[in-house]
PDB file of C-alpha atoms in Angstrom:
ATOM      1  CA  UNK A   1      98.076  58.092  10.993  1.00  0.00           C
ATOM      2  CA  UNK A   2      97.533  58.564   7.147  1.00  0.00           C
ATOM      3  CA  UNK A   3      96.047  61.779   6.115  1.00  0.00           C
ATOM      4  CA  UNK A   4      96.172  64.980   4.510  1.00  0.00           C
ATOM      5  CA  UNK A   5      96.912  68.062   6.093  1.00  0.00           C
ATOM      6  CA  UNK A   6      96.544  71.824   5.692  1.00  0.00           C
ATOM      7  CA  UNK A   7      98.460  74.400   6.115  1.00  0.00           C
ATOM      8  CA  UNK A   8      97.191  77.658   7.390  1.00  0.00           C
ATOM      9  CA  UNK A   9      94.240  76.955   9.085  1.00  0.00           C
ATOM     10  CA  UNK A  10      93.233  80.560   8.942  1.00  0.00           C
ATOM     11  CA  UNK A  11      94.582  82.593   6.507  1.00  0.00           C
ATOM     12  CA  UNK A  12      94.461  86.555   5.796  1.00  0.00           C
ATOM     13  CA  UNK A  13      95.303  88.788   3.202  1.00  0.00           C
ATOM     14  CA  UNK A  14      95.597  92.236   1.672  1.00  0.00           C
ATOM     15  CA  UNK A  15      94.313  92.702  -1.656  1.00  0.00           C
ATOM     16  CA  UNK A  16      97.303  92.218  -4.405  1.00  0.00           C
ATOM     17  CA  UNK A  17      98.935  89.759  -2.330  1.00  0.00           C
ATOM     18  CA  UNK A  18      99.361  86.388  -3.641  1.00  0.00           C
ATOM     19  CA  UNK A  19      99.267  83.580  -1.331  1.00  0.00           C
ATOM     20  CA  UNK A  20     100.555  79.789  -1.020  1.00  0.00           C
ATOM     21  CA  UNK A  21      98.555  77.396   0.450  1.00  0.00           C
ATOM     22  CA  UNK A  22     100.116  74.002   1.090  1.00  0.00           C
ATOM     23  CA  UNK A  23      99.003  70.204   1.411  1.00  0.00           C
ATOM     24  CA  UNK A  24     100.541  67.317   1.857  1.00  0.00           C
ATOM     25  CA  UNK A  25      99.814  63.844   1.890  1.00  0.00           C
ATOM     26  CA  UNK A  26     101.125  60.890   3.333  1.00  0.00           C
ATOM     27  CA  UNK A  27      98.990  58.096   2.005  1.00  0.00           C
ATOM     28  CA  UNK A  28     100.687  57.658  -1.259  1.00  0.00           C
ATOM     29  CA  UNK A  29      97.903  58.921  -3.607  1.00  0.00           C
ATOM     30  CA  UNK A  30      99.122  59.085  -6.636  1.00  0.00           C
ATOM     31  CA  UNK A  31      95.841  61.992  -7.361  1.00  0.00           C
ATOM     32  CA  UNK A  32      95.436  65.241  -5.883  1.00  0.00           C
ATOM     33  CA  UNK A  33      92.947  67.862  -5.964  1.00  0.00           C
ATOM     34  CA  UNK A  34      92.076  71.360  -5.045  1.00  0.00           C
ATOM     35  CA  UNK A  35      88.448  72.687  -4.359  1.00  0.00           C
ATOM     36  CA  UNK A  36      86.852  75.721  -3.571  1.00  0.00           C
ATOM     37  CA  UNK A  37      84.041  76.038  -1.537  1.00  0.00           C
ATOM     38  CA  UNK A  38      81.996  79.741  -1.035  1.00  0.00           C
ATOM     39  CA  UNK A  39      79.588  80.011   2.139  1.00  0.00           C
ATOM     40  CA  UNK A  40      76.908  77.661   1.598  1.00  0.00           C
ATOM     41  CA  UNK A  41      77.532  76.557  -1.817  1.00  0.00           C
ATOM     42  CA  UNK A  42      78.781  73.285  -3.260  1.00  0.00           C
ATOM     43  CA  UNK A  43      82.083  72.622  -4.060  1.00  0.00           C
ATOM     44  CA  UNK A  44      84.525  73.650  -7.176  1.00  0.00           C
ATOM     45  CA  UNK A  45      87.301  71.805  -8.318  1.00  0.00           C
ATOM     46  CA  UNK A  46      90.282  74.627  -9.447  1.00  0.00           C
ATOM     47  CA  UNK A  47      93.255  72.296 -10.053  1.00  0.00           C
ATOM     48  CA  UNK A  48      93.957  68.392 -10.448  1.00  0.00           C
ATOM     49  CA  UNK A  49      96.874  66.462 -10.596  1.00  0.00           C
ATOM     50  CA  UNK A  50      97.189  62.372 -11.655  1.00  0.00           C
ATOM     51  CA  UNK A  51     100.740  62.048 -10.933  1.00  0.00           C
ATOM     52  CA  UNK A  52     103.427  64.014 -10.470  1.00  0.00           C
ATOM     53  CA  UNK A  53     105.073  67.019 -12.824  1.00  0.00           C
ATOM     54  CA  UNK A  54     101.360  66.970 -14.520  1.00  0.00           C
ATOM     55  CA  UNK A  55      98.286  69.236 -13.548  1.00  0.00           C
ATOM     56  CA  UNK A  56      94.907  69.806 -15.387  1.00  0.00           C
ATOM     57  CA  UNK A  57      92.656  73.198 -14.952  1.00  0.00           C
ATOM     58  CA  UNK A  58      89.480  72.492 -13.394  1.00  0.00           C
ATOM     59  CA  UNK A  59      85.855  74.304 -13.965  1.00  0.00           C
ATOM     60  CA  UNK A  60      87.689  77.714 -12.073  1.00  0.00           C
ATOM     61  CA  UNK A  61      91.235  77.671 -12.629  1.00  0.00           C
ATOM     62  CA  UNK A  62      91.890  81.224 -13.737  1.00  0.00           C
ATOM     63  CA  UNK A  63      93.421  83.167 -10.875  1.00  0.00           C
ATOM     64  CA  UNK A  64      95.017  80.352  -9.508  1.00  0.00           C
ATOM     65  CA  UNK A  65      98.384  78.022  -9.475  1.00  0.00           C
ATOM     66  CA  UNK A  66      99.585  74.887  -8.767  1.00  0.00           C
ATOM     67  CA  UNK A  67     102.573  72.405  -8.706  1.00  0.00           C
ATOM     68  CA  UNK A  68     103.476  69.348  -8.441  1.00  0.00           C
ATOM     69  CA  UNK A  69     107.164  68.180  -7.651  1.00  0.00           C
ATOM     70  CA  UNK A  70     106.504  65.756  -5.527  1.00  0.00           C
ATOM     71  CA  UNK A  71     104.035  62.863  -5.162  1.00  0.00           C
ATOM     72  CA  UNK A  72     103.445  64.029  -1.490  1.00  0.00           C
ATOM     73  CA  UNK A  73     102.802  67.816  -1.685  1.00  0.00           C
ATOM     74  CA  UNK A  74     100.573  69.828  -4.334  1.00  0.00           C
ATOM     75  CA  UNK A  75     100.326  73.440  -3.185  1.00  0.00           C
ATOM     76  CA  UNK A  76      97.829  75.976  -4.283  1.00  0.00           C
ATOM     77  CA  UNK A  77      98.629  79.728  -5.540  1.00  0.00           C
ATOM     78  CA  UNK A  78      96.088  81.765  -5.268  1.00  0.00           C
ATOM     79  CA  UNK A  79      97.192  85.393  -6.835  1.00  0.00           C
ATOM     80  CA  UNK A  80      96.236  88.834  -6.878  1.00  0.00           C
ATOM     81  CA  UNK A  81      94.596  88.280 -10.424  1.00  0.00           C
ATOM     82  CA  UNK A  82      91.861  85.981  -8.763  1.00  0.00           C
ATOM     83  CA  UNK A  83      88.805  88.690  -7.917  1.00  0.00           C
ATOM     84  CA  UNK A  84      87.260  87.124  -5.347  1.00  0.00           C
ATOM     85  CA  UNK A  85      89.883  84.963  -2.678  1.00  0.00           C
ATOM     86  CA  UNK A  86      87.758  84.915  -0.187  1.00  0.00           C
ATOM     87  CA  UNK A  87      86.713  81.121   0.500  1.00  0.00           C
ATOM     88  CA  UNK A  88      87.522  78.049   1.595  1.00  0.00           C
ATOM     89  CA  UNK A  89      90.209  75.637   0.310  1.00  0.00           C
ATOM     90  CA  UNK A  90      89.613  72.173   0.108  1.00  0.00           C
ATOM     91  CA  UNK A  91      92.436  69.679  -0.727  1.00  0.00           C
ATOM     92  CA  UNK A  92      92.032  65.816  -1.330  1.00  0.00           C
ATOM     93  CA  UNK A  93      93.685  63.150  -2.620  1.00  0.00           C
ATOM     94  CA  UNK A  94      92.503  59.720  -3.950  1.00  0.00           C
ATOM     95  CA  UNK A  95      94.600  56.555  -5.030  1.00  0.00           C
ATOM     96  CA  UNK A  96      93.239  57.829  -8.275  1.00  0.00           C
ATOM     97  CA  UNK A  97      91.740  54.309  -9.985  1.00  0.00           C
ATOM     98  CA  UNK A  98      90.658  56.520 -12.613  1.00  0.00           C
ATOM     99  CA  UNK A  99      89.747  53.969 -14.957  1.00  0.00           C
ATOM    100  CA  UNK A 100      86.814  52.422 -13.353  1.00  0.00           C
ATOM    101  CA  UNK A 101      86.328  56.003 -11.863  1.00  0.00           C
ATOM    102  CA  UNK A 102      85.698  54.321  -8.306  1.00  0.00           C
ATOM    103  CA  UNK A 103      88.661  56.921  -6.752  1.00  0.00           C
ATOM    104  CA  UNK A 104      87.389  57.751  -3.125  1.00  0.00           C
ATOM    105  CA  UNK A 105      88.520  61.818  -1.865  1.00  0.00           C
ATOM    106  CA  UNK A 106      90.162  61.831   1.182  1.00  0.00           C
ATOM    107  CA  UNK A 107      90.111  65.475   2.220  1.00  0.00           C
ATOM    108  CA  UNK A 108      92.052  67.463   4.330  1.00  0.00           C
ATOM    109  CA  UNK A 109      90.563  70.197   7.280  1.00  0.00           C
ATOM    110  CA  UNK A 110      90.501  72.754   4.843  1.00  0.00           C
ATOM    111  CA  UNK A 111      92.014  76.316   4.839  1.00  0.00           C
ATOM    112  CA  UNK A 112      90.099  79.361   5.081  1.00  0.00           C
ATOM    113  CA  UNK A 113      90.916  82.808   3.164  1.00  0.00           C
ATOM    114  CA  UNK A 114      89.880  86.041   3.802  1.00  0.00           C
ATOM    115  CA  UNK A 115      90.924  89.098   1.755  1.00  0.00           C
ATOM    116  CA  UNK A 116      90.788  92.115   3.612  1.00  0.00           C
TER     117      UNK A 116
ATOM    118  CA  UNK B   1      79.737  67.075 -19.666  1.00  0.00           C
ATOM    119  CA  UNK B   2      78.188  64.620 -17.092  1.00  0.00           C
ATOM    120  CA  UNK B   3      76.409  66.070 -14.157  1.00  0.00           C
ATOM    121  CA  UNK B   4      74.077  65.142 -11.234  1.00  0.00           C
ATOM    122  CA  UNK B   5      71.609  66.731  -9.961  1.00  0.00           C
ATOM    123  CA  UNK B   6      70.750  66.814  -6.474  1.00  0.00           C
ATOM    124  CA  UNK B   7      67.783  67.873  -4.652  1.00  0.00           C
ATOM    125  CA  UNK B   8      66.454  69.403  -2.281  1.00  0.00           C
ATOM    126  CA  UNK B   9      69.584  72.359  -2.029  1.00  0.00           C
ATOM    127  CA  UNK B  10      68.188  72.542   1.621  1.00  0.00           C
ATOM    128  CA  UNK B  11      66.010  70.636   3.733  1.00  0.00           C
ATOM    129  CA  UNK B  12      64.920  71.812   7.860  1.00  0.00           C
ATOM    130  CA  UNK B  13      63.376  68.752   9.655  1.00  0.00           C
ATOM    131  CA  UNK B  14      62.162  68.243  13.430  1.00  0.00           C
ATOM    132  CA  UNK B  15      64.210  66.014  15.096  1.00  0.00           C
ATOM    133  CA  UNK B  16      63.150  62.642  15.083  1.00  0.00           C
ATOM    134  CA  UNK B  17      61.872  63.187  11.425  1.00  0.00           C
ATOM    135  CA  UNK B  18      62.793  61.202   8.513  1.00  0.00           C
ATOM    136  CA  UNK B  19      65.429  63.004   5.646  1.00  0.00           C
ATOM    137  CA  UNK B  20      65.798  62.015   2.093  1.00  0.00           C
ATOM    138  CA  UNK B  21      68.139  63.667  -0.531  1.00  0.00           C
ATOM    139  CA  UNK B  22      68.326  62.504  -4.107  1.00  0.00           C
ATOM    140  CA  UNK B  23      70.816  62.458  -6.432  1.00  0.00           C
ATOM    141  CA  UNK B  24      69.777  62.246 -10.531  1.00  0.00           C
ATOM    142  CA  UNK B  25      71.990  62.050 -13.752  1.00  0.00           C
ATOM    143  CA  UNK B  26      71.180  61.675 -17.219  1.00  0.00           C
ATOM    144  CA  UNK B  27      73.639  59.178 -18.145  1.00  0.00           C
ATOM    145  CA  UNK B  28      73.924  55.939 -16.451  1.00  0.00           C
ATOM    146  CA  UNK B  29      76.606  55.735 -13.583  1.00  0.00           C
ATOM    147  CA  UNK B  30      79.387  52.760 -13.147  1.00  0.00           C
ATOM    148  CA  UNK B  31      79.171  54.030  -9.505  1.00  0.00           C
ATOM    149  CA  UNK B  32      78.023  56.637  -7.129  1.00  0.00           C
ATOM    150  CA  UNK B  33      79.648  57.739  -4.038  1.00  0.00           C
ATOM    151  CA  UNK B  34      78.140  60.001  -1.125  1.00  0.00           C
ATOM    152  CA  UNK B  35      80.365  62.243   1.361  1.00  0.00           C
ATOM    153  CA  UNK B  36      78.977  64.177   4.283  1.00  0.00           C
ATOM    154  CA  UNK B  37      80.635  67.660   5.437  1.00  0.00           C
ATOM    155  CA  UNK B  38      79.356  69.051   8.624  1.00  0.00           C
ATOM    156  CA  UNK B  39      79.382  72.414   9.566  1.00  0.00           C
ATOM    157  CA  UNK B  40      83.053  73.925   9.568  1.00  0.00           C
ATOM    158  CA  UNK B  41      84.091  70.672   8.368  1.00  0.00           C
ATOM    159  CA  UNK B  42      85.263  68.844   5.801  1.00  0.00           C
ATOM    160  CA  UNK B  43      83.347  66.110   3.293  1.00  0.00           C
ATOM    161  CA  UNK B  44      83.808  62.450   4.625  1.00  0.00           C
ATOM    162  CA  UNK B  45      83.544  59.730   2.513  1.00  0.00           C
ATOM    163  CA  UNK B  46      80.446  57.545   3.268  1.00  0.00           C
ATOM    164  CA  UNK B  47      79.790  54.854   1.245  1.00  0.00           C
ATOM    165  CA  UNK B  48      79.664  53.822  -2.507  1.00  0.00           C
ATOM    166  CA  UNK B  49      77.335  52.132  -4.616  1.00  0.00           C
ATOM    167  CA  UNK B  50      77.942  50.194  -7.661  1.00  0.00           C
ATOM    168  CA  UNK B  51      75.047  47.702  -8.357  1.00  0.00           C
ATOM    169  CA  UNK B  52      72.040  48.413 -10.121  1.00  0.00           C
ATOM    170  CA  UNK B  53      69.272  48.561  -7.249  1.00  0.00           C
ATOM    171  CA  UNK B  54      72.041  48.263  -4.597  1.00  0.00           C
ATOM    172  CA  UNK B  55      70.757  49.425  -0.911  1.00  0.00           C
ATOM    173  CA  UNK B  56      73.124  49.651   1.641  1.00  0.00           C
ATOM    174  CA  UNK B  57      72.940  50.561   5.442  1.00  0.00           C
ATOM    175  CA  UNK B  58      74.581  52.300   7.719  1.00  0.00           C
ATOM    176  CA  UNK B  59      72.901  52.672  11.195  1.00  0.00           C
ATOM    177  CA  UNK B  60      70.224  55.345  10.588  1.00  0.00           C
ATOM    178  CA  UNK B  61      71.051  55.914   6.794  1.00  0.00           C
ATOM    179  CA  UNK B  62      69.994  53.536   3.749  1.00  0.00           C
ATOM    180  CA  UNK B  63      71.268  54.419   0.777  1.00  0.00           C
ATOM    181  CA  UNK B  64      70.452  53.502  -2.720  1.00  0.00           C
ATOM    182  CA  UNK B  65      71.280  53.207  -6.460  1.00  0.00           C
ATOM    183  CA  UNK B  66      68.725  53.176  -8.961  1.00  0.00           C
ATOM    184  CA  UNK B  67      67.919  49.617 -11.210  1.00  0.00           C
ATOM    185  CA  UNK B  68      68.800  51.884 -14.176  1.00  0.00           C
ATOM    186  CA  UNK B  69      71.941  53.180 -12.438  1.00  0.00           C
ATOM    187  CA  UNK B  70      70.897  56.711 -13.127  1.00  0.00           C
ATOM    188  CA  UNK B  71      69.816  58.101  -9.613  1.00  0.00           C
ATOM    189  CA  UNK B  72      70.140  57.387  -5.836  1.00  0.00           C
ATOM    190  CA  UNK B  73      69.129  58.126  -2.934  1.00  0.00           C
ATOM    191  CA  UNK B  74      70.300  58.969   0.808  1.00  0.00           C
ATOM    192  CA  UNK B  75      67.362  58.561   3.520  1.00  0.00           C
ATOM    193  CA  UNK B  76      68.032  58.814   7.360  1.00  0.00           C
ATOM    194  CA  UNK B  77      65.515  57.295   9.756  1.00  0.00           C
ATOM    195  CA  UNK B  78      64.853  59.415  12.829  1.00  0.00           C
ATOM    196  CA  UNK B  79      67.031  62.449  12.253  1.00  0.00           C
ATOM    197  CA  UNK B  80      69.157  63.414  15.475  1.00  0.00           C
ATOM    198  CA  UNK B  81      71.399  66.553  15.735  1.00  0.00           C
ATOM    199  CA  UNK B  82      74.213  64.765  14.549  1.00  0.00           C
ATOM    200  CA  UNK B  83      73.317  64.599  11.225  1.00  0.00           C
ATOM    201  CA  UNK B  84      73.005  68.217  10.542  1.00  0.00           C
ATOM    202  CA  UNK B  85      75.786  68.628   7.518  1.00  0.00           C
ATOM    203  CA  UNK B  86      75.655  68.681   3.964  1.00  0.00           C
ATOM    204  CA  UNK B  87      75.813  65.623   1.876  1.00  0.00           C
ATOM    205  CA  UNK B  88      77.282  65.295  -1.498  1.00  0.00           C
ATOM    206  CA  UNK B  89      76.942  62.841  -4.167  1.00  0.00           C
ATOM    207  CA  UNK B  90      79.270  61.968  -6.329  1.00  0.00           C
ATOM    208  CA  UNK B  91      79.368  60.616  -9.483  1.00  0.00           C
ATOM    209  CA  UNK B  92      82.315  58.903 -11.567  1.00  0.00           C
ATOM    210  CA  UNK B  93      84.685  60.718 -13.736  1.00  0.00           C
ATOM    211  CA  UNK B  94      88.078  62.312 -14.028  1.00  0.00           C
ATOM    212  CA  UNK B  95      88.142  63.677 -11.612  1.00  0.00           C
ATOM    213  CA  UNK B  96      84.480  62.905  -9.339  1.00  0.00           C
ATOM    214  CA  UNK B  97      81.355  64.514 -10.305  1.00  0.00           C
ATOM    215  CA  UNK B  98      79.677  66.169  -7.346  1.00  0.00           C
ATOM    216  CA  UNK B  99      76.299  67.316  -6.790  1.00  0.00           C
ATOM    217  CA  UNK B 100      75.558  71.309  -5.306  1.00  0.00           C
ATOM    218  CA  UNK B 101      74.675  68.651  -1.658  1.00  0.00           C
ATOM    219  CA  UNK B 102      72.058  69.027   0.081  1.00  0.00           C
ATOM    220  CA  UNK B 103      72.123  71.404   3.684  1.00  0.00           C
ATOM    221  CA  UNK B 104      70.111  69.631   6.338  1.00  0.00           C
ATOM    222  CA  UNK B 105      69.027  71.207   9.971  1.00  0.00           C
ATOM    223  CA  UNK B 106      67.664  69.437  12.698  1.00  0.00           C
ATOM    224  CA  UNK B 107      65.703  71.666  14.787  1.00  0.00           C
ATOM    225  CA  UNK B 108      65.813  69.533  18.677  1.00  0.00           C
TER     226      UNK B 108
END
């Protein structure tokens, strides 16, 4: 089956650590995204990327990494200079029609962070 | 930049009660999409909307896009405990737009 998945499910981590979370798709989306969601609250796009070897900052991008070698994969960075880790990760990917802007998210199960 | 609004941030219903969130921009939209995440989940893709005054069904839910294309609406007939998430509009850009969703609880 198509999808995107996740990598860890659970994830924990001392303060001044940086971590990698990874995703990977397998439906040949040419877009990816990462999101951050806090308890509660909506979500907030951190880093995009259209195709591959190209990324764009999104509204909360400081703190955070990405790349994007391969259509497939577009892992997320988060390092010790982001102040407040602890969330949940969202990535998604769409076929990325961006110029009628009708690009459905397919997500994956998410990964959660916890600084300790 | 473009945003939509969405309201209520939370609703709390009886089950068996009706549930309507709405979703408002400024600017008119080419499209709107909705997504539902329930709890310890992640958002699903539900439907999209392009027409002006499109309505669309799905079981229990009837969605709709506004005849100026600037707002829509998700309403669910007869709430059950499965529909206890939070829904997300969406609206078009580079990347999506999304609304702050709206949390519903059923109470049984």
């Amino acid at each position: 089956d198509g999808g995107i998945t996740q990598s860890p499910k659970y994830l924990f981590r001392k303060e001044g650590q940086n971590v990698t979370l990874s995703c990977e798709q397998n439906l040949n989306h040419d877009a990816m995204y990462w999101y951050r969601q806090d308890p509660g609250q909506g979500l907030r796009l951190i880093y995009y990327s259209q195709i591959v070897n190209d990324f764009q900052k999104g509204d909360i991008a400081e703190g955070y990494s990405v790349s994007r070698e391969k259509k497939e994969s577009f892992p997320l960075t988060v390092t010790s200079a982001q102040k407040n880790p602890t969330a949940f990760y969202l990535c998604a990917s769409s076929d990325g029609t961006f110029v009628s802007g009708a690009n459905v998210l397919t997500f994956g199960a998410g990964s959660r962070l916890t600084v300790l | 930049g473009q945003q939509v609004m969405q309201i209520p941030q939370y609703q709390h219903v009886q089950e068996g009660e009706d549930f309507t969130t709405y979703c408002n921009s400024s600017t008119t939209l080419s499209n709107i999409q909705w997504y539902k995440q329930r709890p310890g989940g992640h958002p699903v893709f539900l439907i999209q909307l392009v027409k002006s005054g499109e309505v669309k069904k799905q079981k229990r839910l009837t969605f709709q896009f506004g005849e100026a294309k600037k707002n829509s609406s998700l309403h669910i007939t007869a709430t059950q405990t499965t529909d206890v998430g939070t829904y997300f509009c969406a609206g078009p850009g580079t990347p999506l737009v999304f609304g702050k969703g709206t949390r519903l609880s059923v109470i049984a």
